[in-house]
Amino acid sequence: MNEQRQQATRQHTCERCPLRPLPIFREFAESELDFVASFKKGELTAERGASVLIEGSHNAHLYTVLSGWGFRYKMLRDGRRQVLNYVMPGDLIGLQGTLMGEMQHSVEALSPLLLCVFERSKLDQLYKCHPGLAFDITWLAAREEQMLDENLLSVGRRTALERAAFLIASLTMRAKAVGLNGNAAVGLPITQQLVADTLGLSLVHTNKTMRKLADRGLIRWRDRGCEVLDLDRLRDIAHSEFPAETKRPLV
């Protein structure tokens, strides 16, 4: 397993954060921005395959993804893995460990990750002095719950084809909202094994299902990833409502 690496200096100040100009994120009041700048301790880089957070561990920090992809997962004792969700720029990770004492899941880098590091000890001050930021953190936690609801619905009730279409469509929409891949076609850095662990299917069943989507011209598999060719038809197959992305917090 690759190691994560802590940077000694900041590459990005909060005032010049590359995510803030994106229209998906709400604007900060000057006092909020000043506090977040003091809240930030530094930055962390993690290579593909590195563990950012480990289930059962204690961690003194919270993280916001600045660039790259990752995924949350849990493992059974015999090594079987369930992928819970995926993390992208703007997502907050580590809150669970802050509130529950230890992490209840792990987070692994799916591509090179850059994360902003925040001191957990200042979280009380955030809630006391900055109710707007406190609401933001609550909103992010509620959004994570909403995504897990959809994932549970997929595993419990959607067909294999619907599960795959929903996963790829939802990841594509999230990626576009935060500017991943710019104006190019969205490429998802996922493997078929990762898809299988997300959807609760065998690798053989996953391969057959993804081949059906590829044969219909909806996706194309590349080295270490999947290229989305027809998002609208994927959404149709998923038989799900996809609410429009609205302004969201960025901590």
XYZ file of C-alpha atoms in Angstrom:
251
model
C 0.000 0.000 0.000
C 1.363 3.389 -0.925
C 2.086 5.943 1.759
C 0.468 9.338 2.053
C 2.804 12.337 2.186
C 2.328 15.513 4.237
C 3.444 18.736 2.593
C 5.345 21.192 4.760
C 3.992 24.264 2.997
C 0.730 25.279 1.392
C 0.408 25.187 -2.343
C -2.880 27.064 -2.255
C -4.061 29.770 0.096
C -7.743 29.762 0.980
C -8.100 33.165 -0.664
C -6.851 31.716 -3.966
C -8.456 28.288 -3.690
C -8.962 26.926 -7.238
C -12.386 25.529 -6.306
C -13.954 28.761 -5.087
C -14.516 30.311 -8.550
C -16.620 27.318 -9.619
C -20.311 28.269 -9.808
C -21.368 25.178 -7.823
C -19.880 26.547 -4.567
C -21.410 29.299 -2.449
C -19.448 32.451 -1.698
C -17.847 32.990 1.704
C -18.242 36.033 3.904
C -14.874 37.660 4.606
C -14.975 36.610 8.284
C -15.686 32.996 7.263
C -12.798 32.972 4.820
C -10.461 34.366 7.479
C -11.485 31.635 9.907
C -11.115 28.840 7.343
C -7.637 30.159 6.515
C -6.701 29.899 10.210
C -8.463 26.513 10.457
C -6.309 25.088 7.650
C -3.096 23.465 8.836
C -1.559 22.519 5.519
C -1.987 20.140 2.621
C -1.660 16.404 2.146
C -0.827 14.517 -1.013
C -1.716 10.869 -1.518
C -0.723 8.724 -4.470
C -3.122 6.344 -6.188
C -3.777 3.390 -3.873
C -2.687 5.201 -0.709
C -4.828 4.984 2.426
C -5.913 8.446 3.536
C -8.010 7.230 6.469
C -8.222 3.712 7.932
C -11.212 2.118 9.655
C -10.670 1.905 13.419
C -7.971 4.591 13.444
C -7.925 7.887 15.331
C -7.075 11.035 13.406
C -6.604 14.597 14.580
C -7.637 16.153 11.290
C -10.443 16.817 8.845
C -9.805 16.993 5.114
C -11.348 18.685 2.098
C -10.497 17.188 -1.285
C -8.844 19.847 -3.434
C -8.133 17.674 -6.460
C -8.377 14.042 -7.466
C -10.647 11.085 -6.744
C -10.993 8.690 -3.820
C -13.457 6.201 -2.389
C -14.850 5.206 1.002
C -15.124 1.521 1.852
C -15.553 -1.101 4.559
C -13.959 -4.548 4.711
C -15.121 -7.852 6.136
C -12.620 -10.027 7.992
C -12.280 -12.372 5.030
C -11.233 -9.494 2.767
C -14.521 -8.819 0.977
C -14.944 -5.104 0.340
C -17.968 -2.843 0.002
C -17.394 0.531 -1.603
C -19.696 3.034 0.115
C -19.182 6.142 -1.975
C -16.688 8.180 -3.959
C -14.999 11.440 -2.994
C -14.232 14.314 -5.348
C -13.063 17.930 -5.068
C -15.024 19.861 -2.451
C -15.946 16.779 -0.392
C -15.206 16.758 3.342
C -13.752 13.577 4.836
C -12.825 12.571 8.382
C -15.850 14.084 10.135
C -17.033 10.674 11.303
C -13.785 10.031 13.135
C -14.017 13.451 14.733
C -17.481 12.855 16.186
C -17.283 9.112 16.950
C -13.712 8.865 18.182
C -12.497 6.586 15.422
C -13.147 6.010 11.748
C -15.925 3.581 10.880
C -14.729 3.234 7.271
C -11.552 3.693 5.234
C -10.723 6.142 2.451
C -8.341 5.282 -0.394
C -6.987 7.451 -3.196
C -8.334 6.420 -6.586
C -6.042 8.894 -8.346
C -3.366 11.260 -7.000
C -5.175 13.256 -4.304
C -4.499 16.690 -2.882
C -6.294 17.500 0.355
C -6.588 20.544 2.578
C -5.867 19.592 6.194
C -7.859 21.161 9.033
C -7.284 20.953 12.782
C -10.020 18.984 14.481
C -9.402 20.889 17.735
C -10.833 24.056 16.154
C -14.156 22.448 15.228
C -15.799 23.612 18.480
C -14.770 27.186 17.709
C -16.293 26.878 14.248
C -19.651 25.810 15.675
C -19.626 28.526 18.365
C -18.506 31.481 16.273
C -19.500 30.711 12.684
C -23.032 29.298 12.436
C -22.927 29.601 8.640
C -19.930 27.280 8.459
C -21.546 24.969 11.019
C -24.587 24.724 8.754
C -22.254 23.979 5.843
C -20.729 20.990 7.639
C -24.201 19.731 8.564
C -25.274 20.135 4.938
C -22.291 18.138 3.709
C -23.094 15.330 6.179
C -26.749 15.314 5.060
C -25.680 15.180 1.405
C -23.485 12.178 2.141
C -26.489 10.479 3.761
C -28.585 11.242 0.664
C -26.013 9.614 -1.617
C -25.815 6.555 0.627
C -29.630 6.282 0.470
C -29.423 6.057 -3.314
C -26.602 3.519 -3.152
C -28.627 1.339 -0.771
C -31.613 1.563 -3.111
C -29.380 0.377 -5.959
C -28.027 -2.608 -4.065
C -31.460 -3.553 -2.732
C -33.857 -2.922 -5.608
C -32.277 -1.889 -8.913
C -31.372 -4.482 -11.524
C -27.715 -4.995 -12.334
C -28.019 -2.892 -15.499
C -29.869 -0.134 -13.632
C -27.266 -0.175 -10.844
C -24.397 0.218 -13.282
C -26.139 2.961 -15.259
C -27.030 4.870 -12.091
C -23.496 4.634 -10.699
C -21.834 5.868 -13.873
C -24.404 8.612 -14.464
C -24.259 9.931 -10.905
C -20.453 9.935 -10.820
C -20.363 11.721 -14.171
C -22.764 14.425 -13.008
C -20.847 14.976 -9.787
C -17.543 15.154 -11.671
C -18.863 17.697 -14.152
C -20.245 19.898 -11.370
C -16.800 20.294 -9.776
C -14.925 20.782 -13.029
C -13.181 17.432 -13.337
C -11.893 16.858 -16.888
C -12.740 20.458 -17.825
C -14.713 20.543 -21.081
C -13.497 17.131 -22.216
C -15.560 13.956 -22.047
C -15.660 12.736 -18.473
C -13.406 9.781 -17.779
C -14.087 7.907 -14.557
C -10.945 6.380 -12.984
C -12.753 3.188 -11.966
C -12.043 -0.471 -12.625
C -14.592 -3.215 -13.087
C -13.511 -4.700 -9.750
C -14.282 -1.380 -8.083
C -17.679 -1.284 -9.803
C -18.374 -4.823 -8.587
C -17.480 -3.869 -5.005
C -19.761 -0.832 -5.261
C -22.779 -2.606 -6.730
C -22.590 -5.817 -4.698
C -22.122 -7.983 -7.815
C -19.597 -10.644 -8.742
C -16.825 -9.572 -11.080
C -18.195 -11.886 -13.801
C -21.707 -10.399 -13.491
C -20.251 -6.892 -13.494
C -18.233 -7.610 -16.635
C -21.324 -8.845 -18.482
C -23.364 -5.865 -17.314
C -20.764 -3.286 -18.308
C -20.366 -4.994 -21.678
C -24.083 -4.425 -22.324
C -23.644 -0.700 -21.710
C -20.582 -0.634 -23.947
C -22.363 -2.546 -26.726
C -25.123 0.082 -26.677
C -22.533 2.811 -27.206
C -23.037 4.387 -23.772
C -19.559 3.863 -22.312
C -16.094 2.836 -23.457
C -13.508 1.146 -21.255
C -9.983 2.506 -21.363
C -6.824 1.783 -19.386
C -7.708 2.326 -15.722
C -11.014 3.974 -16.465
C -14.348 4.324 -18.173
C -15.279 7.013 -20.682
C -18.907 8.147 -20.692
C -20.333 8.527 -24.194
C -24.080 9.043 -23.633
C -25.072 10.405 -20.229
C -28.736 10.952 -21.130
C -29.327 7.331 -22.073
C -27.544 6.136 -18.938
C -29.911 8.284 -16.893
C -32.897 6.781 -18.722
C -31.749 3.239 -17.980
C -31.206 4.065 -14.294
C -34.927 4.892 -13.837
C -34.080 7.501 -11.203
C -34.653 11.153 -10.574
C -31.411 13.110 -10.804
C -31.991 16.456 -9.076
C -30.148 19.424 -10.511
C -26.986 20.417 -8.687
C -27.568 23.481 -6.512
C -25.177 25.829 -4.759
C -23.251 23.855 -2.155
C -20.824 24.629 0.645
C -17.060 24.399 0.444
C -15.124 24.248 3.688
